[in-house]
Coordinates of C-alpha atoms in Angstrom, one line a residue:
M1 CA 10.4 39.1 37.7
R2 CA 6.9 37.6 37.6
R3 CA 6.6 38.6 34.0
I4 CA 9.9 37.0 33.1
A5 CA 9.0 33.9 35.0
L6 CA 5.6 33.8 33.2
M7 CA 7.3 34.1 29.8
A8 CA 9.7 31.3 30.7
V9 CA 6.7 29.0 31.6
I10 CA 5.0 29.9 28.3
L11 CA 8.2 29.3 26.3
T12 CA 8.8 25.9 28.1
S13 CA 5.2 24.8 27.4
F14 CA 5.5 25.8 23.8
V15 CA 8.7 23.9 23.2
A16 CA 7.4 20.8 25.0
G17 CA 3.9 20.6 23.6
A18 CA 3.0 23.3 21.1
V19 CA 1.1 22.3 18.0
L20 CA 2.9 22.5 14.7
L21 CA 1.1 22.4 11.4
A22 CA 3.2 20.0 9.2
G23 CA 1.8 19.3 5.7
G24 CA -1.8 19.0 6.8
G25 CA -1.3 17.1 10.1
Q26 CA -1.0 18.6 13.6
Q27 CA 1.9 17.4 15.6
A28 CA 3.6 18.4 18.9
I29 CA 7.1 19.8 18.4
G30 CA 8.4 17.5 21.2
Q31 CA 7.1 14.4 19.3
A32 CA 8.4 15.6 16.0
A33 CA 11.8 16.0 17.6
G34 CA 11.7 12.3 18.6
I35 CA 11.5 11.1 15.0
D36 CA 15.2 10.3 15.1
K37 CA 14.3 7.4 17.4
I38 CA 13.2 5.7 14.2
K39 CA 16.2 4.3 12.5
H40 CA 14.5 1.8 10.2
I41 CA 11.4 2.3 8.1
V42 CA 9.7 -0.8 6.6
V43 CA 6.9 -0.5 4.1
I44 CA 5.0 -3.7 3.5
M45 CA 2.7 -3.4 0.5
Q46 CA 0.0 -6.0 -0.1
E47 CA -2.6 -6.1 -2.9
N48 CA -6.1 -5.2 -3.8
R49 CA -8.3 -4.6 -0.8
S50 CA -10.5 -1.6 0.1
F51 CA -10.8 -0.3 3.7
D52 CA -14.4 -1.4 4.0
T53 CA -13.7 -4.9 2.9
Y54 CA -11.2 -5.5 5.7
F55 CA -12.1 -2.9 8.4
G56 CA -15.6 -1.8 7.5
T57 CA -16.9 -3.1 10.9
F58 CA -13.9 -2.1 13.1
P59 CA -15.2 -0.2 16.2
G60 CA -14.6 3.5 16.0
A61 CA -13.4 3.6 12.4
D62 CA -15.2 5.3 9.5
G63 CA -16.6 2.0 8.4
I64 CA -19.7 0.8 6.6
P65 CA -22.7 2.9 7.7
M66 CA -24.9 0.7 9.8
K67 CA -28.0 0.9 12.0
R68 CA -28.5 -1.9 14.5
G69 CA -25.9 -4.0 12.7
V70 CA -27.5 -3.7 9.3
P71 CA -25.8 -1.7 6.5
T72 CA -27.7 1.5 5.5
V73 CA -25.9 1.8 2.2
C74 CA -26.4 -0.2 -1.0
V75 CA -25.1 -0.3 -4.5
P76 CA -27.3 -0.8 -7.6
D77 CA -27.0 -4.1 -9.4
P78 CA -27.8 -3.4 -13.1
K79 CA -28.4 -7.0 -13.9
I80 CA -31.1 -7.8 -11.3
K81 CA -32.3 -4.2 -11.0
R82 CA -31.9 -4.2 -7.2
C83 CA -29.7 -2.5 -4.7
V84 CA -27.2 -4.7 -2.9
R85 CA -26.0 -4.0 0.6
P86 CA -22.6 -4.9 2.0
F87 CA -22.5 -8.4 3.4
H88 CA -20.2 -10.6 5.5
D89 CA -18.2 -12.8 3.2
P90 CA -16.1 -15.4 5.0
Q91 CA -14.7 -16.9 1.8
D92 CA -10.9 -17.3 1.8
V93 CA -10.9 -16.7 -2.0
N94 CA -12.4 -13.5 -3.3
F95 CA -12.6 -12.2 -6.8
G96 CA -13.1 -8.4 -6.5
G97 CA -13.7 -6.3 -9.5
P98 CA -11.9 -4.5 -12.3
H99 CA -9.6 -1.8 -11.0
S100 CA -8.2 0.2 -13.9
A101 CA -8.1 4.0 -14.0
I102 CA -11.5 3.8 -15.9
S103 CA -12.9 1.4 -13.3
A104 CA -11.9 3.8 -10.5
H105 CA -13.7 6.6 -12.2
M106 CA -16.8 4.5 -12.6
D107 CA -16.7 3.1 -9.1
I108 CA -16.4 6.5 -7.5
N109 CA -19.0 8.0 -9.9
H110 CA -18.6 11.6 -8.9
G111 CA -18.6 10.7 -5.3
K112 CA -21.7 8.5 -5.3
M113 CA -19.5 5.4 -4.7
N114 CA -22.0 3.2 -6.5
G115 CA -20.4 1.8 -9.6
F116 CA -18.7 -1.3 -8.1
I117 CA -21.3 -4.0 -9.0
G118 CA -21.8 -2.6 -12.5
Q119 CA -18.1 -2.7 -13.2
E120 CA -17.8 -6.2 -11.8
E121 CA -20.6 -7.5 -14.0
K122 CA -19.3 -5.7 -17.0
V123 CA -16.2 -7.9 -17.2
K124 CA -17.3 -10.9 -15.0
G125 CA -16.5 -14.3 -16.5
K126 CA -14.8 -13.0 -19.6
G127 CA -12.3 -15.8 -19.7
C128 CA -9.4 -13.9 -18.0
V129 CA -6.0 -15.6 -18.2
N130 CA -3.8 -13.1 -16.5
V131 CA -5.2 -12.4 -13.0
Y132 CA -3.0 -9.3 -12.7
D133 CA -4.8 -7.6 -15.6
P134 CA -6.7 -4.7 -14.0
L135 CA -9.7 -5.5 -16.1
C136 CA -9.7 -9.2 -15.1
V137 CA -12.4 -10.7 -12.9
R138 CA -12.8 -14.4 -12.5
A139 CA -16.3 -15.9 -12.9
E140 CA -17.9 -16.9 -9.6
S141 CA -19.7 -20.2 -9.3
G142 CA -23.4 -20.4 -8.7
N143 CA -25.7 -17.4 -8.4
S144 CA -23.9 -15.8 -5.4
P145 CA -24.1 -12.0 -5.2
P146 CA -21.2 -10.0 -6.6
D147 CA -18.4 -10.3 -4.0
V148 CA -17.2 -6.7 -4.4
M149 CA -19.8 -5.9 -1.7
G150 CA -18.5 -8.5 0.7
Y151 CA -16.4 -7.7 3.8
H152 CA -14.3 -9.6 6.3
N153 CA -14.5 -9.3 10.1
E154 CA -12.3 -9.9 13.0
M155 CA -12.9 -13.7 13.0
D156 CA -11.7 -13.8 9.4
I157 CA -8.5 -11.8 9.7
P158 CA -7.7 -11.8 13.4
N159 CA -4.1 -10.8 13.1
Y160 CA -4.8 -7.7 11.1
W161 CA -7.4 -6.7 13.6
S162 CA -5.0 -7.4 16.5
Y163 CA -2.5 -5.0 14.9
A164 CA -5.3 -2.4 14.5
K165 CA -6.4 -2.8 18.1
N166 CA -2.9 -2.6 19.6
F167 CA -1.2 -0.1 17.3
V168 CA -2.6 2.4 14.7
L169 CA -5.3 2.0 12.2
Q170 CA -5.6 4.6 9.5
D171 CA -9.2 4.9 8.2
H172 CA -8.6 7.6 5.6
M173 CA -5.6 6.1 3.8
F174 CA -6.3 6.5 0.1
E175 CA -4.5 5.0 -2.8
S176 CA -2.2 7.7 -4.2
V177 CA -3.6 7.4 -7.7
A178 CA -7.0 6.4 -8.9
S179 CA -5.8 3.4 -10.9
W180 CA -4.3 -0.1 -10.7
S181 CA -1.1 -1.7 -9.3
L182 CA 1.6 -0.4 -11.7
P183 CA 0.8 3.4 -11.2
S184 CA 0.2 2.8 -7.5
H185 CA 3.7 1.2 -7.1
L186 CA 5.2 4.0 -9.1
Y187 CA 3.7 6.5 -6.7
M188 CA 4.9 4.6 -3.8
V189 CA 8.5 5.1 -4.8
S190 CA 8.4 8.3 -6.8
G191 CA 5.2 10.3 -6.2
W192 CA 4.2 10.1 -9.9
S193 CA 3.1 7.9 -12.8
A194 CA 4.1 8.8 -16.3
R195 CA 5.1 7.4 -19.7
C196 CA 8.5 8.5 -21.1
T197 CA 9.2 8.5 -24.8
K198 CA 13.0 9.0 -24.6
P199 CA 15.1 6.7 -22.5
G200 CA 16.8 8.5 -19.6
Q201 CA 15.3 11.9 -20.4
A202 CA 12.9 13.1 -17.7
A203 CA 11.7 16.0 -20.0
S204 CA 10.1 13.4 -22.3
C205 CA 7.9 12.0 -19.5
K206 CA 4.2 12.7 -19.8
N207 CA 1.6 12.3 -17.1
D208 CA -0.2 8.9 -17.4
N209 CA -2.2 7.5 -14.5
G210 CA -3.5 4.5 -16.5
L211 CA -0.4 3.1 -18.1
S212 CA -2.4 0.5 -20.0
N213 CA -1.0 -1.1 -23.2
K214 CA -4.3 -2.2 -24.5
G215 CA -5.1 -0.9 -27.9
K216 CA -1.7 0.8 -28.2
K217 CA 0.4 -1.3 -30.6
K218 CA 3.5 0.9 -30.3
A219 CA 3.3 0.8 -26.5
R220 CA 3.1 -2.9 -26.6
A221 CA 6.0 -3.2 -29.0
K222 CA 8.1 -1.2 -26.6
A223 CA 6.9 -2.8 -23.4
A224 CA 10.2 -4.6 -23.0
N225 CA 12.1 -1.3 -23.0
V226 CA 10.0 0.6 -20.5
N227 CA 12.0 3.4 -18.9
Y228 CA 11.0 5.6 -16.0
A229 CA 13.2 8.6 -16.4
W230 CA 11.8 10.9 -13.7
T231 CA 13.1 11.1 -10.2
D232 CA 12.3 8.5 -7.5
I233 CA 13.1 8.5 -3.8
T234 CA 16.1 6.2 -4.1
Y235 CA 17.9 9.0 -6.0
L236 CA 17.6 11.3 -3.0
L237 CA 18.5 8.4 -0.6
D238 CA 21.6 7.5 -2.5
R239 CA 22.7 11.1 -2.8
A240 CA 22.4 11.4 1.0
G241 CA 24.1 8.1 1.7
V242 CA 21.0 6.5 3.2
S243 CA 20.8 2.7 2.7
W244 CA 17.7 1.1 1.2
R245 CA 16.5 -2.3 -0.1
Y246 CA 13.5 -3.3 -2.1
Y247 CA 12.8 -6.9 -1.3
V248 CA 10.7 -9.0 -3.7
A249 CA 9.7 -12.6 -4.0
P250 CA 12.2 -15.3 -5.0
P251 CA 12.3 -16.6 -8.6
S252 CA 9.1 -18.4 -9.6
G253 CA 10.3 -20.1 -12.8
T254 CA 7.2 -19.1 -14.7
A255 CA 6.8 -17.4 -18.0
C256 CA 6.0 -13.7 -18.5
A257 CA 2.4 -12.9 -19.3
K258 CA 2.3 -11.0 -22.6
N259 CA 0.4 -8.0 -21.5
Q260 CA 2.5 -7.2 -18.4
M261 CA 4.8 -4.2 -18.6
F262 CA 8.4 -4.9 -17.8
C263 CA 11.8 -3.6 -18.7
Q264 CA 15.1 -5.0 -19.8
S265 CA 17.8 -4.5 -17.2
S266 CA 20.5 -6.4 -15.4
A267 CA 18.3 -7.0 -12.4
P268 CA 18.0 -10.6 -11.3
T269 CA 14.9 -12.6 -12.2
F270 CA 12.4 -12.5 -9.4
G271 CA 8.9 -13.9 -8.7
S272 CA 7.1 -10.6 -7.9
P273 CA 5.3 -9.4 -11.0
P274 CA 7.1 -6.4 -12.5
I275 CA 4.0 -4.3 -12.1
W276 CA 4.8 -4.4 -8.4
N277 CA 8.6 -4.1 -8.9
P278 CA 9.2 -1.0 -11.1
L279 CA 12.4 0.2 -9.6
P280 CA 14.7 -1.7 -12.1
C281 CA 13.2 0.4 -14.8
F282 CA 14.1 3.8 -13.2
T283 CA 17.0 5.6 -14.8
T284 CA 18.2 6.7 -11.4
V285 CA 18.5 3.2 -10.0
Q286 CA 20.4 2.0 -13.1
K287 CA 22.8 5.0 -13.2
D288 CA 23.4 4.9 -9.5
K289 CA 24.3 1.2 -9.9
Q290 CA 21.8 0.2 -7.3
L291 CA 20.0 -2.7 -9.1
G292 CA 21.7 -4.9 -6.5
D293 CA 19.6 -3.3 -3.8
I294 CA 16.6 -5.0 -5.3
Q295 CA 16.9 -8.4 -3.5
P296 CA 15.0 -11.6 -2.8
V297 CA 12.9 -11.5 0.4
G298 CA 15.1 -14.2 2.0
N299 CA 17.7 -11.5 2.5
F300 CA 15.2 -9.4 4.4
Y301 CA 14.7 -12.2 7.0
T302 CA 18.5 -12.5 7.4
A303 CA 18.9 -8.7 7.8
A304 CA 16.1 -8.4 10.3
E305 CA 17.3 -11.4 12.4
T306 CA 20.9 -10.2 12.5
G307 CA 20.4 -6.5 13.0
H308 CA 21.3 -5.4 9.6
L309 CA 18.1 -3.8 8.3
P310 CA 18.7 -0.8 5.9
S311 CA 17.3 2.6 6.8
V312 CA 14.5 2.2 4.3
T313 CA 12.9 -1.1 3.3
W314 CA 10.1 -2.0 0.9
I315 CA 8.7 -5.6 0.9
I316 CA 6.7 -6.8 -2.1
P317 CA 5.0 -10.2 -2.1
S318 CA 4.7 -13.1 -4.5
G319 CA 1.3 -13.5 -6.1
A320 CA 0.3 -16.4 -3.8
Q321 CA 1.2 -14.3 -0.7
S322 CA -0.3 -11.0 -2.0
E323 CA -4.0 -11.3 -1.2
H324 CA -4.5 -10.2 -4.9
P325 CA -7.7 -12.1 -6.0
P326 CA -8.0 -15.0 -6.3
N327 CA -5.1 -15.6 -3.9
L328 CA -5.9 -16.7 -0.4
V329 CA -6.6 -14.1 2.2
S330 CA -5.2 -16.5 4.8
A331 CA -1.9 -17.0 2.9
G332 CA -1.4 -13.2 2.8
Q333 CA -2.1 -12.7 6.5
S334 CA 0.3 -15.6 7.4
Y335 CA 3.0 -14.1 5.2
V336 CA 2.7 -10.6 6.6
T337 CA 2.6 -11.9 10.2
G338 CA 5.8 -13.7 9.5
L339 CA 7.5 -10.6 8.3
I340 CA 6.4 -8.5 11.3
D341 CA 7.2 -11.3 13.8
T342 CA 10.7 -11.4 12.3
I343 CA 11.2 -7.7 12.8
M344 CA 9.8 -7.8 16.3
S345 CA 12.0 -10.7 17.3
G346 CA 15.1 -9.0 15.9
P347 CA 17.5 -6.5 17.6
E348 CA 16.2 -3.5 15.7
W349 CA 12.5 -3.7 16.6
K350 CA 13.1 -0.9 19.2
N351 CA 14.0 1.6 16.5
T352 CA 11.6 0.5 13.6
A353 CA 8.4 1.9 12.1
I354 CA 6.4 -0.6 10.0
F355 CA 3.8 0.8 7.5
L356 CA 1.4 -1.9 6.2
A357 CA -1.0 -1.1 3.4
W358 CA -2.7 -2.5 0.3
D359 CA -1.8 -1.0 -3.1
D360 CA -5.3 -0.5 -4.5
W361 CA -8.9 -1.2 -3.8
G362 CA -9.2 -4.2 -6.1
G363 CA -12.7 -3.3 -7.2
F364 CA -14.1 -3.9 -3.7
Y365 CA -16.7 -1.6 -2.2
D366 CA -15.8 1.4 -0.2
H367 CA -18.2 4.1 0.9
V368 CA -15.9 7.2 1.3
K369 CA -15.4 9.6 -1.5
P370 CA -11.7 10.1 -2.2
P371 CA -10.4 13.7 -2.0
K372 CA -9.0 15.3 -5.1
V373 CA -5.5 16.6 -5.0
D374 CA -4.6 16.7 -8.7
R375 CA -5.7 15.0 -11.9
N376 CA -4.4 11.6 -10.8
G377 CA -5.9 11.1 -7.4
Y378 CA -6.6 10.2 -4.8
G379 CA -8.0 6.7 -5.5
P380 CA -10.4 4.7 -3.2
R381 CA -9.5 4.0 0.4
V382 CA -7.3 1.1 1.3
P383 CA -6.4 -0.3 4.8
G384 CA -3.4 1.3 6.4
L385 CA -1.6 0.3 9.7
V386 CA 1.4 1.7 11.6
I387 CA 3.2 -0.8 13.8
S388 CA 6.1 0.4 16.0
P389 CA 7.3 0.4 19.6
Y390 CA 6.5 4.1 19.5
A391 CA 3.1 3.8 17.8
R392 CA 0.1 5.0 19.7
R393 CA -1.9 2.2 21.3
G394 CA -5.3 1.5 19.8
Y395 CA -5.3 4.8 17.9
I396 CA -7.5 5.4 14.9
D397 CA -5.9 8.0 12.6
H398 CA -8.6 10.0 10.8
Q399 CA -6.2 12.2 8.8
V400 CA -6.4 12.2 5.0
L401 CA -3.4 10.1 4.0
S402 CA -1.9 8.4 0.9
F403 CA 1.3 6.6 0.1
D404 CA 2.7 10.0 -0.4
A405 CA 2.8 10.2 3.4
Y406 CA 5.4 7.4 3.4
L407 CA 7.6 9.4 1.1
K408 CA 7.2 12.5 3.3
F409 CA 8.0 10.5 6.5
I410 CA 11.2 9.1 4.8
E411 CA 12.2 12.6 3.6
D412 CA 11.6 14.1 7.0
R413 CA 13.5 11.4 8.9
F414 CA 16.5 10.9 6.6
L415 CA 16.6 13.8 4.1
N416 CA 16.0 16.9 6.2
G417 CA 12.6 17.4 4.6
Q418 CA 13.8 17.5 1.0
R419 CA 10.9 16.7 -1.3
L420 CA 10.7 15.0 -4.7
D421 CA 10.4 18.5 -6.1
P422 CA 11.8 19.2 -9.5
K423 CA 12.6 22.7 -8.5
T424 CA 14.8 21.8 -5.6
D425 CA 15.9 18.1 -5.8
G426 CA 18.6 18.7 -8.5
R427 CA 16.9 16.6 -11.1
P428 CA 14.0 18.4 -12.9
D429 CA 11.1 16.4 -14.2
P430 CA 7.6 17.6 -15.5
R431 CA 5.5 15.9 -12.7
T432 CA 2.0 17.4 -12.2
S433 CA 2.5 18.2 -8.5
V434 CA 4.7 17.7 -5.5
R435 CA 2.5 15.3 -3.6
E436 CA 4.3 15.4 -0.3
S437 CA 3.6 19.1 -0.1
S438 CA -0.2 18.8 -0.6
P439 CA -2.1 20.7 2.1
K440 CA -4.6 17.9 2.2
L441 CA -2.0 15.3 3.1
G442 CA -1.7 14.4 6.8
N443 CA 1.5 13.7 8.7
L444 CA 2.4 10.2 9.9
L445 CA 4.1 11.8 13.0
S446 CA 0.6 11.9 14.5
D447 CA 0.6 8.2 14.8
F448 CA 3.6 8.1 17.1
D449 CA 4.3 9.1 20.8
F450 CA 8.0 9.4 21.1
S451 CA 7.7 10.2 24.8
Q452 CA 6.5 6.7 25.7
Q453 CA 8.7 3.8 26.6
P454 CA 9.3 1.6 23.6
R455 CA 6.6 -1.0 23.5
P456 CA 7.6 -4.7 23.6
P457 CA 7.1 -7.0 20.7
M458 CA 3.6 -8.5 20.1
L459 CA 4.3 -11.8 18.4
L460 CA 1.3 -13.4 16.7
P461 CA 0.8 -17.0 15.4
T462 CA 1.5 -17.1 11.6
N463 CA -1.4 -19.5 11.2
P464 CA -4.2 -18.2 13.5
Q465 CA -7.5 -19.8 13.8
T466 CA -10.0 -18.1 11.6
D467 CA -13.6 -18.5 10.3
L468 CA -12.4 -18.2 6.7
V469 CA -13.9 -20.8 4.4
S470 CA -11.5 -22.4 2.1
P471 CA -12.3 -23.2 -1.6
G472 CA -13.1 -26.8 -0.4
N473 CA -15.6 -25.4 2.2
L474 CA -13.4 -26.4 5.0
P475 CA -12.4 -23.9 7.8
V476 CA -8.9 -22.7 7.3
R477 CA -8.0 -23.8 10.8
L478 CA -8.3 -27.4 9.5
K479 CA -6.2 -26.7 6.4
K480 CA -3.4 -24.5 7.5
V481 CA -1.2 -22.5 5.1
K482 CA 2.5 -22.6 5.9
A483 CA 3.7 -19.0 5.8
G484 CA 6.1 -18.2 3.0
K485 CA 5.8 -21.7 1.4
A486 CA 2.7 -21.2 -0.9
K487 CA 3.3 -22.0 -4.5
H488 CA 3.5 -19.2 -7.0
L489 CA 0.6 -18.8 -9.5
A490 CA 1.3 -19.4 -13.1
G491 CA 1.4 -16.4 -15.3
M492 CA 3.6 -14.3 -13.1
C493 CA 5.9 -12.0 -15.1
Q494 CA 9.7 -11.9 -14.8
Y495 CA 12.4 -9.5 -15.8
N496 CA 14.6 -10.4 -18.6
K497 CA 18.3 -10.5 -17.7

């Protein structure tokens, strides 16, 4: 009897708290079972910031190496023949550096993480017109040091730090692909970046982590007919009857920049650059007649306020709200705070998980060498946050993560673990790897405690006082930016109807 009782205790303990290896992350079975408490997943994707430039001085995080408050790392400046240390940069306008696939390779430099200044100076002040060009860096005034080595602190971005302190900060979130915005956004929704030569035919897609049109006349000539024929996550969601929306900025009324990739479709004209809104170009979205699920962000606010959020939501900013250099950091923080406040104030906060990240590093310095999972990535670290009533409080997640972890969480919650795997998803494509199954990828379940009582909302002011210095050298607190009302920059691309 004692033996039977002992076995019963062991079995009970195992079910309640045993550790399960799930795709590289350790998770208690009891917590994993609670994932069904999450009924709405919201991915907010901002632009062009490295982890060190936003959270490099966050206590307890794998931030900028320091001794007595002084950085112990530096990056060579080829122009002045000196090594430049990271420095606090309170400027609301930053410029960053080039962030193409080539720039990622040069910045990382075989793990030395010392190419950032050289890359910035190589293209600095070249008369850039289109700020969304991954090779574009605006010239800085005066003789200030290259701002790729600058970082912001809690006084500059207080709301982002409040989310990190009260919810989950991920200090090893890497861009899925070592490249710029378009490949990164393709990975966010499909786990791959490729170029397809035959419309609608996945077999014609070839791996391409750069997707640059420069120097490729034929590619430029066909830019208006870009077609992503491989499988994306919306195909699996649609097949399973899971609702989704991809919210983008409202129409901007500006002309399309010539070197931006876009596709012809019946999708409405929106203000988010097409490099951040690739879904209309996917064969699956077109054939499933789901172009209507790509909607202006105003519909998100209505859905969140009235309790009609879809199961899976992506939210993409306008240029002015994106934090993409040279757009204001303060405008982006205000916009993101407004999104999160709207969710928290709505009836579905109690069942929602918000994943906030930045799509690529934007040329800004980061000191951590990215792990290699296949020929395309990972890229440099970016900030990552998890905000939910079930998120752990003040937790720093040190797991190796990428945007592939978002796909895995969506698949585990709504698709019974079905991966974007050409061998099993019913729609073969020649992708290089199944990213969600990488043994190096952590599991977002570790960021949740489903045994805790749902946490109440934490509403923050959309225009917090900061120490950011505006372009006119006035503190931002004296020149507030109204969330969601900033003007769109010229040069933003639109889809053709």
